[in-house]
Short mmCIF file of C-alpha atoms and ligand atoms in Angstrom, two decimals:
data_model
loop_
_atom_site.label_atom_id
_atom_site.label_comp_id
_atom_site.label_asym_id
_atom_site.label_seq_id
_atom_site.Cartn_x
_atom_site.Cartn_y
_atom_site.Cartn_z
CA MET I 1 121.44 114.46 126.41
CA ASP I 2 119.77 112.41 128.98
CA ARG I 3 117.60 115.43 130.21
CA ASP I 4 116.02 115.60 126.75
CA ILE I 5 114.52 112.14 127.24
CA GLU I 6 110.97 111.79 128.43
CA LYS I 7 110.97 108.13 129.01
CA ILE I 8 113.43 105.21 128.52
CA LEU I 9 111.75 102.47 126.65
CA PHE I 10 114.59 99.81 126.63
CA THR I 11 117.52 99.85 128.94
CA GLU I 12 121.08 98.65 127.95
CA ASP I 13 120.29 95.35 129.72
CA GLN I 14 117.00 94.89 128.13
CA LEU I 15 118.63 95.52 124.61
CA LYS I 16 121.42 93.14 125.42
CA THR I 17 119.12 90.32 126.42
CA ARG I 18 116.94 90.74 123.46
CA ILE I 19 119.77 90.84 121.04
CA ALA I 20 121.09 87.64 122.35
CA GLU I 21 117.78 86.13 121.73
CA LEU I 22 117.77 87.34 118.21
CA GLY I 23 121.24 85.88 117.84
CA GLU I 24 119.90 82.40 118.75
CA MET I 25 117.09 82.66 116.36
CA LEU I 26 119.47 83.74 113.66
CA MET I 27 121.94 80.83 114.63
CA LYS I 28 118.88 78.38 114.20
CA ASP I 29 118.24 79.57 110.69
CA TYR I 30 121.66 80.73 109.42
CA ALA I 31 124.26 78.95 111.28
CA ASP I 32 125.33 76.85 108.13
CA LYS I 33 124.41 79.40 105.40
CA ASP I 34 127.29 81.91 105.70
CA PRO I 35 124.68 84.79 105.63
CA VAL I 36 125.54 88.41 104.32
CA PHE I 37 124.38 90.86 106.99
CA VAL I 38 123.35 94.10 105.18
CA GLY I 39 123.10 97.13 107.53
CA VAL I 40 121.16 100.14 106.53
CA LEU I 41 123.25 103.19 107.43
CA LYS I 42 123.48 105.01 109.74
CA GLY I 43 120.92 104.20 112.25
CA VAL I 44 121.83 100.54 112.47
CA VAL I 45 125.42 100.74 113.41
CA VAL I 46 124.99 100.29 117.17
CA PHE I 47 122.60 97.32 116.77
CA TYR I 48 124.61 95.86 113.89
CA ALA I 49 127.78 95.59 116.00
CA ASP I 50 125.88 93.81 118.69
CA MET I 51 123.90 91.76 116.44
CA VAL I 52 126.90 90.20 114.53
CA ARG I 53 128.50 89.48 117.64
CA ALA I 54 125.55 87.50 118.66
CA PHE I 55 125.95 85.38 115.66
CA HIS I 56 128.47 82.69 116.41
CA ALA I 57 129.05 81.27 112.83
CA PRO I 58 130.68 82.42 109.68
CA CYS I 59 128.99 85.48 108.02
CA GLN I 60 129.88 88.44 105.90
CA MET I 61 129.22 92.20 106.71
CA ASP I 62 128.08 94.68 104.25
CA PHE I 63 126.33 98.02 104.30
CA MET I 64 124.02 100.24 102.42
CA TRP I 65 123.31 103.78 102.76
CA ILE I 66 119.90 105.29 101.42
CA SER I 67 117.96 108.34 101.74
CA SER I 68 114.58 109.50 100.55
CA TYR I 69 114.94 111.42 97.26
CA GLU I 70 114.76 115.24 97.85
CA GLY I 71 112.61 116.02 94.79
CA THR I 72 109.71 118.20 94.27
CA GLU I 73 107.32 115.28 94.60
CA SER I 74 107.11 113.46 97.88
CA THR I 75 106.74 110.10 96.30
CA GLY I 76 108.92 108.43 98.93
CA LYS I 77 111.42 107.61 96.25
CA MET I 78 114.83 106.27 97.54
CA LEU I 79 118.38 107.32 96.50
CA VAL I 80 121.21 104.83 96.92
CA ARG I 81 124.02 106.79 98.43
CA LYS I 82 126.13 103.79 99.00
CA ASP I 83 125.49 100.23 97.70
CA VAL I 84 126.59 96.89 98.98
CA SER I 85 130.05 95.72 97.73
CA ALA I 86 129.66 92.00 97.97
CA ASP I 87 128.32 89.99 95.10
CA LEU I 88 125.03 88.58 96.31
CA THR I 89 124.34 86.05 93.66
CA GLY I 90 123.05 83.09 95.33
CA ARG I 91 123.78 84.33 98.79
CA HIS I 92 121.50 84.37 101.81
CA VAL I 93 120.91 88.04 102.85
CA VAL I 94 119.63 89.25 106.27
CA ILE I 95 118.94 92.96 106.25
CA LEU I 96 119.68 94.63 109.53
CA GLU I 97 117.69 97.72 110.48
CA ASP I 98 117.19 100.03 113.27
CA ILE I 99 113.44 100.71 112.88
CA PHE I 100 110.59 99.63 110.77
CA ASP I 101 108.26 102.68 110.53
CA THR I 102 106.53 103.61 107.24
CA GLY I 103 108.45 100.54 105.80
CA ARG I 104 109.44 102.51 102.82
CA SER I 105 113.16 102.18 103.18
CA LEU I 106 112.90 98.52 104.06
CA ASP I 107 110.65 97.82 100.99
CA PHE I 108 113.10 99.57 98.89
CA THR I 109 116.12 97.86 100.27
CA TYR I 110 114.38 94.31 100.17
CA HIS I 111 113.66 94.71 96.60
CA HIS I 112 116.96 96.22 95.69
CA LEU I 113 118.80 93.26 97.31
CA LEU I 114 116.52 90.68 95.77
CA GLY I 115 117.31 92.30 92.48
CA LYS I 116 120.97 91.39 92.78
CA GLY I 117 120.25 87.58 92.59
CA ALA I 118 120.15 86.83 96.28
CA ALA I 119 118.93 83.22 97.28
CA SER I 120 116.90 84.70 100.15
CA VAL I 121 116.48 88.06 101.66
CA LYS I 122 115.12 88.30 105.26
CA ILE I 123 114.53 91.23 107.47
CA CYS I 124 115.70 91.65 111.06
CA THR I 125 114.87 94.91 112.76
CA LEU I 126 115.55 96.10 116.27
CA LEU I 127 112.23 98.00 116.49
CA ASP I 128 108.95 97.76 114.73
CA LYS I 129 106.43 100.71 114.82
CA PRO I 130 103.48 98.85 113.00
CA ASP I 131 101.25 101.99 113.59
CA GLY I 132 103.56 104.13 111.38
CA ARG I 133 103.13 101.80 108.39
CA ASP I 134 102.38 103.11 104.98
CA PRO I 135 99.22 101.02 104.04
CA SER I 136 100.54 100.16 100.74
CA ILE I 137 103.37 98.34 102.13
CA THR I 138 102.88 94.65 102.81
CA LEU I 139 106.28 93.56 103.65
CA LYS I 140 106.73 91.94 107.22
CA ALA I 141 109.76 91.76 109.18
CA ASP I 142 111.16 88.15 109.94
CA TYR I 143 112.88 89.04 113.30
CA VAL I 144 111.73 91.76 115.58
CA GLY I 145 113.45 93.03 118.58
CA PHE I 146 110.74 95.03 120.05
CA GLU I 147 107.28 96.50 118.92
CA ILE I 148 106.85 100.07 119.83
CA PRO I 149 103.97 102.45 119.94
CA LYS I 150 104.02 105.45 117.47
CA ALA I 151 106.41 107.68 119.21
CA PHE I 152 109.65 109.42 118.18
CA VAL I 153 112.48 107.38 119.64
CA VAL I 154 116.26 108.01 119.92
CA GLY I 155 119.37 106.26 121.19
CA PHE I 156 121.18 103.18 120.30
CA GLY I 157 121.84 104.48 116.88
CA LEU I 158 118.62 106.40 116.31
CA ASP I 159 118.82 109.99 115.96
CA TYR I 160 116.91 113.23 115.95
CA ASN I 161 118.82 115.87 113.69
CA GLU I 162 121.84 113.45 113.79
CA HIS I 163 122.01 113.63 117.51
CA TYR I 164 121.34 111.24 120.33
CA ARG I 165 122.67 108.14 118.36
CA ASN I 166 125.33 107.50 121.08
CA LEU I 167 122.82 107.10 123.91
CA PRO I 168 123.21 103.33 125.31
CA TYR I 169 119.46 102.99 125.56
CA VAL I 170 116.29 103.78 123.42
CA GLY I 171 114.10 106.49 124.86
CA VAL I 172 111.23 108.81 123.76
CA LEU I 173 112.48 112.34 123.04
CA LYS I 174 110.70 115.20 124.91
CA PRO I 175 108.21 116.91 122.50
CA GLU I 176 109.54 120.25 123.31
CA ILE I 177 112.85 119.34 121.68
CA TYR I 178 111.10 119.07 118.24
CA GLN I 179 109.11 122.13 118.90
CA LYS I 180 112.21 124.27 119.49
P1 IMP L 201 110.78 103.93 107.19
O1 IMP L 201 109.84 105.03 107.55
O2 IMP L 201 110.37 102.78 107.71
O3 IMP L 201 111.29 104.13 105.78
O4 IMP L 201 112.02 104.41 108.18
C1 IMP L 201 112.99 105.22 107.66
C2 IMP L 201 114.06 105.70 108.59
O5 IMP L 201 113.33 106.66 109.43
C3 IMP L 201 114.54 104.66 109.59
O6 IMP L 201 115.47 103.82 109.19
C4 IMP L 201 115.02 105.60 110.83
O7 IMP L 201 116.30 106.01 110.41
C5 IMP L 201 114.02 106.77 110.66
N1 IMP L 201 113.04 106.72 111.77
C6 IMP L 201 111.76 106.21 111.67
N2 IMP L 201 111.21 106.29 112.94
C7 IMP L 201 112.09 106.90 113.88
C8 IMP L 201 112.04 107.21 115.13
O8 IMP L 201 111.17 107.17 116.07
N3 IMP L 201 113.28 107.94 115.58
C9 IMP L 201 114.37 107.93 114.77
N4 IMP L 201 114.48 107.65 113.53
C10 IMP L 201 113.31 107.14 112.92
MG1 MG L 202 117.66 103.54 109.40
#
């Protein structure tokens, strides 16, 4: 796997340090709020496991699984494959995501969760790729691990064709891998 990586963007140590900092920020804002951390599957799983352990106060864990709708029109419509199971009425929700790219998944997830009566919904993403953003999306992330340039990255939960998720770092995939 490692030989398919062109460049390591963030090492295990850098990720660990940054996640600890994000944990401190979330502690400042949520330590007394019993937040619900909603992870967006599957890319978030590695970040999620570290992030909740960097939050040292009561919280609840929940997950959503969405995918873009495979229809004839490429409207970026989203399909809910698995919804949250908690009752979010009056709850403070923090969405955890691996990467904020076009923003379509987060925009959908954000409005979907607000629609369930949450008292607040904030976004915490490990990576933000602002150059990839769909110009119609104005949503902003509240907590960002790292901003990255417009490259295709894998590892630490992120995949290419369902592989590389188990790499312990975030790296840029060699272009020849896509071109195969
Ligand atoms: P969106 O484009 O912001 O809706 O992001 C949708 C999903 O695309 C993310 O949750 C990731 O799973 C995936 N994605 C976007 N950019 C990358 C990347 O560079 N590597 C791997 N997956 C990505
Ligand atoms: Mg994702």
